[in-house]
């Protein structure tokens, strides 16, 4: 995840095009998905910078701290 592919070439193409998916079974909050989408924007002008990341609803919303960490950890773990 999120750039699942069968070959290195296909993986590179997906990364460069921003073609990714976040599986529903990871149970990531909408706020986390919005943050991930912002960070992984293909166009650098639309991509979240540090200020936008800090201001994201994921980091500032009404979500329990444990849920935030758990959701993000699950996503990052599946990247590896």
Short mmCIF file of N, CA, C and O in Angstrom, two decimals:
data_model
loop_
_atom_site.label_atom_id
_atom_site.label_comp_id
_atom_site.label_asym_id
_atom_site.label_seq_id
_atom_site.Cartn_x
_atom_site.Cartn_y
_atom_site.Cartn_z
N UNK A 1 0.83 -1.17 0.00
CA UNK A 1 0.00 0.00 0.00
C UNK A 1 0.88 1.24 0.00
O UNK A 1 1.94 1.20 0.57
N UNK A 2 0.49 2.34 -0.45
CA UNK A 2 -0.70 2.62 -1.24
C UNK A 2 -0.43 2.46 -2.73
O UNK A 2 -1.33 2.53 -3.54
N UNK A 3 0.84 2.24 -3.09
CA UNK A 3 1.21 2.11 -4.51
C UNK A 3 1.44 0.64 -4.84
O UNK A 3 2.52 0.25 -5.22
N UNK A 4 0.42 -0.16 -4.70
CA UNK A 4 0.55 -1.60 -4.93
C UNK A 4 0.73 -1.88 -6.41
O UNK A 4 -0.02 -1.37 -7.24
N UNK A 5 1.74 -2.69 -6.74
CA UNK A 5 1.99 -3.04 -8.14
C UNK A 5 2.76 -4.34 -8.21
O UNK A 5 3.28 -4.83 -7.22
N UNK A 6 2.84 -4.88 -9.43
CA UNK A 6 3.52 -6.16 -9.62
C UNK A 6 4.97 -6.02 -10.04
O UNK A 6 5.75 -6.95 -9.86
N UNK A 7 5.33 -4.89 -10.61
CA UNK A 7 6.70 -4.69 -11.08
C UNK A 7 7.24 -3.35 -10.58
O UNK A 7 6.48 -2.44 -10.23
N UNK A 8 8.56 -3.23 -10.57
CA UNK A 8 9.19 -1.99 -10.16
C UNK A 8 8.83 -0.86 -11.11
O UNK A 8 8.56 0.27 -10.69
N UNK A 9 8.77 -1.16 -12.40
CA UNK A 9 8.40 -0.15 -13.40
C UNK A 9 6.99 0.38 -13.15
O UNK A 9 6.73 1.58 -13.18
N UNK A 10 6.06 -0.54 -12.91
CA UNK A 10 4.67 -0.16 -12.63
C UNK A 10 4.60 0.66 -11.34
O UNK A 10 3.87 1.66 -11.27
N UNK A 11 5.37 0.27 -10.34
CA UNK A 11 5.41 1.01 -9.09
C UNK A 11 5.90 2.44 -9.31
O UNK A 11 5.30 3.40 -8.83
N UNK A 12 6.97 2.58 -10.08
CA UNK A 12 7.52 3.91 -10.36
C UNK A 12 6.49 4.78 -11.08
O UNK A 12 6.31 5.95 -10.73
N UNK A 13 5.79 4.22 -12.06
CA UNK A 13 4.77 4.96 -12.79
C UNK A 13 3.65 5.43 -11.86
O UNK A 13 3.19 6.57 -11.95
N UNK A 14 3.22 4.56 -10.96
CA UNK A 14 2.15 4.91 -10.03
C UNK A 14 2.59 6.03 -9.09
O UNK A 14 1.82 6.95 -8.81
N UNK A 15 3.81 5.94 -8.59
CA UNK A 15 4.32 6.97 -7.69
C UNK A 15 4.39 8.31 -8.41
O UNK A 15 3.93 9.34 -7.90
N UNK A 16 4.95 8.32 -9.61
CA UNK A 16 5.11 9.57 -10.35
C UNK A 16 3.78 10.19 -10.77
O UNK A 16 3.65 11.40 -10.86
N UNK A 17 2.78 9.34 -11.01
CA UNK A 17 1.46 9.84 -11.41
C UNK A 17 0.54 10.08 -10.22
O UNK A 17 -0.56 10.59 -10.38
N UNK A 18 0.99 9.69 -9.04
CA UNK A 18 0.13 9.84 -7.87
C UNK A 18 -1.05 8.90 -7.88
O UNK A 18 -2.10 9.19 -7.33
N UNK A 19 -0.88 7.75 -8.52
CA UNK A 19 -1.93 6.75 -8.65
C UNK A 19 -1.83 5.76 -7.48
O UNK A 19 -1.04 4.85 -7.51
N UNK A 20 -2.64 5.98 -6.44
CA UNK A 20 -2.57 5.15 -5.25
C UNK A 20 -3.96 4.90 -4.70
O UNK A 20 -4.93 5.52 -5.15
N UNK A 21 -4.05 4.00 -3.74
CA UNK A 21 -5.32 3.73 -3.09
C UNK A 21 -5.07 3.42 -1.62
O UNK A 21 -3.99 3.01 -1.24
N UNK A 22 -6.09 3.68 -0.82
CA UNK A 22 -6.03 3.39 0.60
C UNK A 22 -7.14 2.38 0.90
O UNK A 22 -8.32 2.73 0.81
N UNK A 23 -6.78 1.16 1.20
CA UNK A 23 -7.79 0.12 1.43
C UNK A 23 -8.70 0.44 2.61
O UNK A 23 -8.25 0.93 3.65
N UNK A 24 -9.98 0.17 2.45
CA UNK A 24 -10.95 0.43 3.51
C UNK A 24 -10.70 -0.42 4.75
O UNK A 24 -11.00 0.00 5.85
N UNK A 25 -10.12 -1.60 4.57
CA UNK A 25 -9.91 -2.47 5.72
C UNK A 25 -8.88 -1.91 6.71
O UNK A 25 -8.78 -2.38 7.83
N UNK A 26 -8.15 -0.88 6.32
CA UNK A 26 -7.22 -0.25 7.25
C UNK A 26 -7.94 0.65 8.25
O UNK A 26 -7.36 1.05 9.25
N UNK A 27 -9.19 0.95 7.98
CA UNK A 27 -10.03 1.75 8.88
C UNK A 27 -9.37 3.07 9.25
O UNK A 27 -9.31 3.46 10.41
N UNK A 28 -8.87 3.77 8.25
CA UNK A 28 -8.24 5.07 8.45
C UNK A 28 -9.33 6.13 8.42
O UNK A 28 -10.22 6.10 7.58
N UNK A 29 -9.25 7.07 9.33
CA UNK A 29 -10.27 8.12 9.42
C UNK A 29 -10.27 8.99 8.16
O UNK A 29 -9.28 9.08 7.45
N UNK A 30 -11.38 9.66 7.94
CA UNK A 30 -11.50 10.57 6.80
C UNK A 30 -10.45 11.67 6.90
O UNK A 30 -9.84 12.05 5.91
N UNK A 31 -10.22 12.15 8.11
CA UNK A 31 -9.22 13.19 8.32
C UNK A 31 -7.82 12.71 7.95
O UNK A 31 -7.04 13.44 7.36
N UNK A 32 -7.51 11.46 8.29
CA UNK A 32 -6.21 10.90 7.93
C UNK A 32 -6.09 10.73 6.42
O UNK A 32 -5.04 11.02 5.84
N UNK A 33 -7.15 10.29 5.78
CA UNK A 33 -7.15 10.13 4.32
C UNK A 33 -6.94 11.48 3.64
O UNK A 33 -6.16 11.60 2.69
N UNK A 34 -7.61 12.52 4.14
CA UNK A 34 -7.43 13.86 3.57
C UNK A 34 -5.98 14.31 3.71
O UNK A 34 -5.42 14.90 2.78
N UNK A 35 -5.37 14.05 4.84
CA UNK A 35 -3.97 14.42 5.05
C UNK A 35 -3.06 13.65 4.10
O UNK A 35 -2.19 14.24 3.45
N UNK A 36 -3.27 12.36 3.99
CA UNK A 36 -2.46 11.53 3.08
C UNK A 36 -2.62 12.01 1.65
O UNK A 36 -1.65 12.15 0.91
N UNK A 37 -3.86 12.29 1.24
CA UNK A 37 -4.11 12.79 -0.11
C UNK A 37 -3.38 14.11 -0.35
O UNK A 37 -2.83 14.34 -1.43
N UNK A 38 -3.38 14.98 0.64
CA UNK A 38 -2.69 16.26 0.51
C UNK A 38 -1.19 16.10 0.39
O UNK A 38 -0.54 16.78 -0.39
N UNK A 39 -0.63 15.18 1.15
CA UNK A 39 0.81 14.94 1.12
C UNK A 39 1.24 14.28 -0.18
O UNK A 39 2.32 14.57 -0.71
N UNK A 40 0.40 13.43 -0.74
CA UNK A 40 0.75 12.67 -1.94
C UNK A 40 0.27 13.32 -3.24
O UNK A 40 0.23 12.66 -4.28
N UNK A 41 -0.08 14.59 -3.21
CA UNK A 41 -0.49 15.30 -4.42
C UNK A 41 0.62 15.25 -5.46
O UNK A 41 1.79 15.51 -5.16
N UNK A 42 0.25 14.94 -6.68
CA UNK A 42 1.22 14.87 -7.78
C UNK A 42 1.80 16.25 -8.09
O UNK A 42 3.00 16.39 -8.27
N UNK A 43 0.95 17.26 -8.14
CA UNK A 43 1.38 18.62 -8.46
C UNK A 43 1.97 19.27 -7.21
O UNK A 43 1.26 19.46 -6.22
N UNK A 44 3.25 19.63 -7.22
CA UNK A 44 3.88 20.23 -6.04
C UNK A 44 3.17 21.49 -5.54
O UNK A 44 3.19 21.78 -4.34
N UNK A 45 2.55 22.24 -6.44
CA UNK A 45 1.84 23.45 -6.03
C UNK A 45 0.61 23.14 -5.19
O UNK A 45 0.18 23.96 -4.38
N UNK A 46 0.03 21.96 -5.37
CA UNK A 46 -1.15 21.55 -4.61
C UNK A 46 -0.81 20.69 -3.40
O UNK A 46 -1.66 20.42 -2.57
N UNK A 47 0.43 20.24 -3.33
CA UNK A 47 0.87 19.34 -2.26
C UNK A 47 0.93 20.08 -0.93
O UNK A 47 1.30 21.24 -0.87
N UNK A 48 0.56 19.39 0.13
CA UNK A 48 0.61 19.98 1.47
C UNK A 48 2.06 20.29 1.85
O UNK A 48 2.94 19.44 1.73
N UNK A 49 2.28 21.50 2.32
CA UNK A 49 3.57 21.84 2.90
C UNK A 49 3.45 21.62 4.41
O UNK A 49 2.42 21.20 4.91
N UNK A 50 4.52 21.93 5.13
CA UNK A 50 4.52 21.68 6.56
C UNK A 50 3.41 22.45 7.28
O UNK A 50 2.76 21.93 8.19
N UNK A 51 3.15 23.68 6.86
CA UNK A 51 2.10 24.48 7.50
C UNK A 51 0.72 23.85 7.29
O UNK A 51 -0.09 23.81 8.21
N UNK A 52 0.45 23.36 6.08
CA UNK A 52 -0.84 22.72 5.81
C UNK A 52 -0.96 21.41 6.59
O UNK A 52 -2.05 21.06 7.05
N UNK A 53 0.14 20.69 6.71
CA UNK A 53 0.13 19.45 7.49
C UNK A 53 -0.19 19.75 8.94
O UNK A 53 -1.06 19.11 9.55
N UNK A 54 0.47 20.75 9.50
CA UNK A 54 0.22 21.12 10.90
C UNK A 54 -1.21 21.59 11.12
O UNK A 54 -1.78 21.38 12.19
N UNK A 55 -1.80 22.23 10.11
CA UNK A 55 -3.16 22.76 10.24
C UNK A 55 -4.24 21.75 9.87
O UNK A 55 -5.43 22.05 9.97
N UNK A 56 -3.85 20.56 9.46
CA UNK A 56 -4.83 19.57 9.00
C UNK A 56 -5.81 19.19 10.11
O UNK A 56 -5.49 19.21 11.30
N UNK A 57 -7.01 18.84 9.70
CA UNK A 57 -8.02 18.43 10.66
C UNK A 57 -7.62 17.12 11.35
O UNK A 57 -8.05 16.86 12.48
N UNK A 58 -6.79 16.33 10.71
CA UNK A 58 -6.33 15.08 11.33
C UNK A 58 -5.52 15.39 12.59
O UNK A 58 -5.69 14.73 13.61
N UNK A 59 -4.66 16.38 12.51
CA UNK A 59 -3.83 16.71 13.66
C UNK A 59 -4.52 17.64 14.64
O UNK A 59 -4.10 17.76 15.78
N UNK A 60 -5.59 18.31 14.21
CA UNK A 60 -6.25 19.28 15.06
C UNK A 60 -7.72 18.98 15.33
O UNK A 60 -8.39 19.77 15.98
N UNK A 61 -8.19 17.87 14.82
CA UNK A 61 -9.61 17.55 14.95
C UNK A 61 -9.98 16.98 16.30
O UNK A 61 -9.20 16.96 17.25
N UNK A 62 -11.20 16.48 16.39
CA UNK A 62 -11.73 15.93 17.64
C UNK A 62 -11.55 14.43 17.73
O UNK A 62 -12.34 13.74 18.34
N UNK A 63 -10.49 13.93 17.15
CA UNK A 63 -10.22 12.49 17.16
C UNK A 63 -9.35 12.17 18.37
O UNK A 63 -8.43 12.90 18.70
N UNK A 64 -9.61 11.08 19.01
CA UNK A 64 -8.79 10.65 20.14
C UNK A 64 -7.35 10.48 19.67
O UNK A 64 -7.09 9.97 18.57
N UNK A 65 -6.40 10.86 20.50
CA UNK A 65 -4.99 10.76 20.14
C UNK A 65 -4.63 9.33 19.76
O UNK A 65 -3.93 9.10 18.79
N UNK A 66 -5.11 8.37 20.49
CA UNK A 66 -4.80 6.97 20.20
C UNK A 66 -5.26 6.58 18.80
O UNK A 66 -4.56 5.89 18.08
N UNK A 67 -6.46 6.99 18.42
CA UNK A 67 -6.99 6.65 17.10
C UNK A 67 -6.14 7.26 16.00
O UNK A 67 -5.92 6.64 14.98
N UNK A 68 -5.68 8.50 16.19
CA UNK A 68 -4.84 9.15 15.19
C UNK A 68 -3.56 8.35 14.98
O UNK A 68 -3.19 8.04 13.86
N UNK A 69 -2.91 8.04 16.07
CA UNK A 69 -1.64 7.32 15.98
C UNK A 69 -1.86 5.93 15.40
O UNK A 69 -1.11 5.49 14.54
N UNK A 70 -2.89 5.25 15.85
CA UNK A 70 -3.18 3.90 15.36
C UNK A 70 -3.44 3.90 13.86
O UNK A 70 -2.91 3.07 13.12
N UNK A 71 -4.25 4.84 13.38
CA UNK A 71 -4.57 4.91 11.96
C UNK A 71 -3.34 5.19 11.11
O UNK A 71 -3.10 4.54 10.11
N UNK A 72 -2.57 6.18 11.53
CA UNK A 72 -1.38 6.54 10.77
C UNK A 72 -0.35 5.43 10.83
O UNK A 72 0.29 5.11 9.84
N UNK A 73 -0.18 4.81 12.00
CA UNK A 73 0.77 3.72 12.14
C UNK A 73 0.39 2.56 11.22
O UNK A 73 1.24 1.98 10.54
N UNK A 74 -0.90 2.23 11.16
CA UNK A 74 -1.36 1.13 10.30
C UNK A 74 -1.06 1.43 8.84
O UNK A 74 -0.60 0.56 8.09
N UNK A 75 -1.26 2.67 8.43
CA UNK A 75 -1.00 3.04 7.06
C UNK A 75 0.50 2.96 6.75
O UNK A 75 0.92 2.36 5.76
N UNK A 76 1.32 3.54 7.62
CA UNK A 76 2.77 3.54 7.40
C UNK A 76 3.30 2.10 7.44
O UNK A 76 4.13 1.72 6.62
N UNK A 77 2.82 1.29 8.36
CA UNK A 77 3.25 -0.11 8.46
C UNK A 77 3.00 -0.85 7.14
O UNK A 77 3.83 -1.61 6.67
N UNK A 78 1.88 -0.58 6.51
CA UNK A 78 1.54 -1.24 5.25
C UNK A 78 2.32 -0.70 4.06
O UNK A 78 2.32 -1.30 3.01
N UNK A 79 2.96 0.45 4.23
CA UNK A 79 3.84 0.95 3.18
C UNK A 79 5.12 0.14 3.10
O UNK A 79 5.74 0.05 2.05
N UNK A 80 5.53 -0.40 4.25
CA UNK A 80 6.81 -1.11 4.32
C UNK A 80 6.77 -2.51 3.82
O UNK A 80 5.96 -3.17 3.55
#
